[in-house]
């Protein structure tokens, strides 16, 4: 099996990324892969913001994983920046191949390179397998994640 | 008792903000209010980033509360931006006066104005009073918050 590469997402990757966001128990009801217009607008914002790192994992030219890494400067912890991981997805064909681990390890290493002192993410309370996964990678479920829909 | 005003923090507010970050059971071990140098560097990053909104609540010219609101663009949820609230503090003299509520309500309203579809925050699992506070304000503890120190 060929190796995969993690690289910055381009606009051409949008259909594949949105399909992965939608192919998920929670994402299915929230995404519209048949209408990419709102995603293209958001992609332009991401591409213009130096603190945003939207990446894809590519195998044989095909995007099969994605995540978004955001660097957040801040005053807390002696002016430390932290990074936030969002929108982690692995294509259904590639689950169980260690690709999720590679993506998170990439994000942790990139956060270190970018000078962050902390990496954080939230995971829906129903995603029990994901919780075990993050704990295996050294993350600690030390916080509750609160959300308010507007 | 006079009303307070919520406004963007200036560099002159840094000593008061850092003192509030440090005057906290978790912050005491993490902050160095006697050495502002790293905070000044971080403040410059915050001030230069249009997605960062560091504010203070001021009463009679004195900063007595603070929070940082970050807008994060993203592809998920049809290209929705979300906002993240961090580093919420209320001066010990002002607790129980409704200032925390005013700060969070400000952040929610500002998030709406900025086009966000979701407001999120994490709260240390030990801060039980804070959890009740956020639930009263309409937030749902739907997620676990994972952290990894670098």
Tab-separated table of N, CA, C and O in Angstrom, chain B residues 4 15-24 56-59 62-67 87-100 103:
chain	number	residue	atom	x	y	z
B	4	UNK	N	-20.724	49.351	34.277
B	4	UNK	CA	-19.420	49.188	33.636
B	4	UNK	C	-19.598	49.087	32.135
B	4	UNK	O	-20.687	48.836	31.617
B	15	UNK	N	-1.308	45.205	32.761
B	15	UNK	CA	-1.054	44.832	34.163
B	15	UNK	C	-2.320	44.339	34.871
B	15	UNK	O	-2.295	43.327	35.583
B	16	UNK	N	-3.441	45.028	34.637
B	16	UNK	CA	-4.691	44.629	35.308
B	16	UNK	C	-5.183	43.275	34.783
B	16	UNK	O	-5.667	42.442	35.562
B	17	UNK	N	-5.061	43.040	33.482
B	17	UNK	CA	-5.528	41.764	32.921
B	17	UNK	C	-4.683	40.611	33.467
B	17	UNK	O	-5.211	39.579	33.900
B	18	UNK	N	-3.367	40.791	33.455
B	18	UNK	CA	-2.491	39.705	33.909
B	18	UNK	C	-2.708	39.445	35.405
B	18	UNK	O	-2.708	38.287	35.847
B	19	UNK	N	-2.949	40.496	36.166
B	19	UNK	CA	-3.241	40.296	37.593
B	19	UNK	C	-4.502	39.450	37.763
B	19	UNK	O	-4.562	38.571	38.629
B	20	UNK	N	-5.512	39.674	36.916
B	20	UNK	CA	-6.733	38.860	37.008
B	20	UNK	C	-6.476	37.419	36.567
B	20	UNK	O	-7.010	36.473	37.161
B	21	UNK	N	-5.666	37.238	35.522
B	21	UNK	CA	-5.343	35.861	35.094
B	21	UNK	C	-4.644	35.100	36.211
B	21	UNK	O	-4.856	33.898	36.398
B	22	UNK	N	-3.795	35.810	36.963
B	22	UNK	CA	-3.010	35.159	38.023
B	22	UNK	C	-3.828	34.922	39.293
B	22	UNK	O	-3.509	34.017	40.070
B	23	UNK	N	-4.874	35.730	39.508
B	23	UNK	CA	-5.661	35.636	40.747
B	23	UNK	C	-6.762	34.596	40.566
B	23	UNK	O	-7.957	34.920	40.481
B	24	UNK	N	-6.345	33.339	40.523
B	24	UNK	CA	-7.244	32.242	40.157
B	24	UNK	C	-6.560	30.958	40.603
B	24	UNK	O	-5.343	30.835	40.500
B	56	UNK	N	-11.926	44.228	27.931
B	56	UNK	CA	-12.003	44.405	29.379
B	56	UNK	C	-13.354	45.025	29.718
B	56	UNK	O	-13.936	45.760	28.916
B	57	UNK	N	-13.849	44.665	30.893
B	57	UNK	CA	-15.000	45.362	31.473
B	57	UNK	C	-14.425	46.359	32.466
B	57	UNK	O	-13.590	45.999	33.302
B	58	UNK	N	-14.840	47.608	32.338
B	58	UNK	CA	-14.249	48.697	33.113
B	58	UNK	C	-15.337	49.343	33.962
B	58	UNK	O	-16.424	49.623	33.467
B	59	UNK	N	-15.038	49.525	35.241
B	59	UNK	CA	-15.938	50.311	36.099
B	59	UNK	C	-15.122	51.432	36.742
B	59	UNK	O	-14.051	51.170	37.294
B	62	UNK	N	-11.469	51.453	35.926
B	62	UNK	CA	-10.614	50.346	36.373
B	62	UNK	C	-11.074	49.052	35.706
B	62	UNK	O	-12.254	48.697	35.789
B	63	UNK	N	-10.147	48.295	35.043
B	63	UNK	CA	-10.538	47.022	34.439
B	63	UNK	C	-10.844	45.994	35.530
B	63	UNK	O	-10.002	45.728	36.391
B	64	UNK	N	-12.055	45.455	35.505
B	64	UNK	CA	-12.473	44.502	36.541
B	64	UNK	C	-12.950	43.170	35.940
B	64	UNK	O	-13.431	42.299	36.677
B	65	UNK	N	-12.821	43.028	34.648
B	65	UNK	CA	-13.179	41.763	34.006
B	65	UNK	C	-12.529	41.708	32.638
B	65	UNK	O	-12.149	42.752	32.087
B	66	UNK	N	-12.377	40.494	32.119
B	66	UNK	CA	-11.735	40.346	30.811
B	66	UNK	C	-12.173	39.041	30.173
B	66	UNK	O	-12.567	38.088	30.871
B	67	UNK	N	-12.121	38.988	28.874
B	67	UNK	CA	-12.194	37.732	28.133
B	67	UNK	C	-11.597	37.936	26.758
B	67	UNK	O	-11.447	39.069	26.289
B	87	UNK	N	-10.100	32.551	28.547
B	87	UNK	CA	-9.497	33.486	29.511
B	87	UNK	C	-10.515	34.468	30.094
B	87	UNK	O	-10.293	35.677	30.114
B	88	UNK	N	-11.627	33.911	30.566
B	88	UNK	CA	-12.662	34.724	31.215
B	88	UNK	C	-12.251	34.940	32.669
B	88	UNK	O	-12.006	33.976	33.404
B	89	UNK	N	-12.182	36.175	33.082
B	89	UNK	CA	-11.874	36.458	34.490
B	89	UNK	C	-12.680	37.655	34.975
B	89	UNK	O	-12.869	38.618	34.225
B	90	UNK	N	-13.090	37.573	36.231
B	90	UNK	CA	-13.751	38.685	36.910
B	90	UNK	C	-12.943	38.981	38.167
B	90	UNK	O	-12.563	38.051	38.902
B	91	UNK	N	-12.646	40.253	38.394
B	91	UNK	CA	-11.861	40.640	39.564
B	91	UNK	C	-12.551	40.157	40.835
B	91	UNK	O	-13.784	40.223	40.940
B	92	UNK	N	-11.749	39.733	41.812
B	92	UNK	CA	-12.333	39.149	43.031
B	92	UNK	C	-13.275	40.133	43.746
B	92	UNK	O	-14.245	39.719	44.379
B	93	UNK	N	-13.024	41.446	43.623
B	93	UNK	CA	-13.914	42.447	44.242
B	93	UNK	C	-15.291	42.493	43.599
B	93	UNK	O	-16.215	43.090	44.168
B	94	UNK	N	-15.402	41.948	42.396
B	94	UNK	CA	-16.623	42.166	41.609
B	94	UNK	C	-17.416	40.884	41.398
B	94	UNK	O	-18.373	40.875	40.628
B	95	UNK	N	-17.003	39.790	42.044
B	95	UNK	CA	-17.717	38.539	41.808
B	95	UNK	C	-19.098	38.576	42.452
B	95	UNK	O	-19.274	39.200	43.496
B	96	UNK	N	-20.051	37.931	41.826
B	96	UNK	CA	-21.413	37.924	42.340
B	96	UNK	C	-22.229	39.142	41.928
B	96	UNK	O	-23.388	39.275	42.323
B	97	UNK	N	-21.628	40.031	41.131
B	97	UNK	CA	-22.338	41.249	40.700
B	97	UNK	C	-22.956	41.118	39.312
B	97	UNK	O	-23.410	42.111	38.750
B	98	UNK	N	-22.885	39.916	38.717
B	98	UNK	CA	-23.459	39.754	37.380
B	98	UNK	C	-22.511	40.143	36.261
B	98	UNK	O	-22.887	40.139	35.089
B	99	UNK	N	-21.266	40.467	36.614
B	99	UNK	CA	-20.323	40.907	35.587
B	99	UNK	C	-19.945	39.754	34.649
B	99	UNK	O	-19.840	39.941	33.424
B	100	UNK	N	-19.769	38.545	35.199
B	100	UNK	CA	-19.469	37.381	34.351
B	100	UNK	C	-20.571	37.172	33.320
B	100	UNK	O	-20.291	36.937	32.137
B	103	UNK	N	-20.312	39.760	30.626
B	103	UNK	CA	-19.193	39.484	29.704
B	103	UNK	C	-19.567	38.400	28.697
B	103	UNK	O	-19.315	38.540	27.502
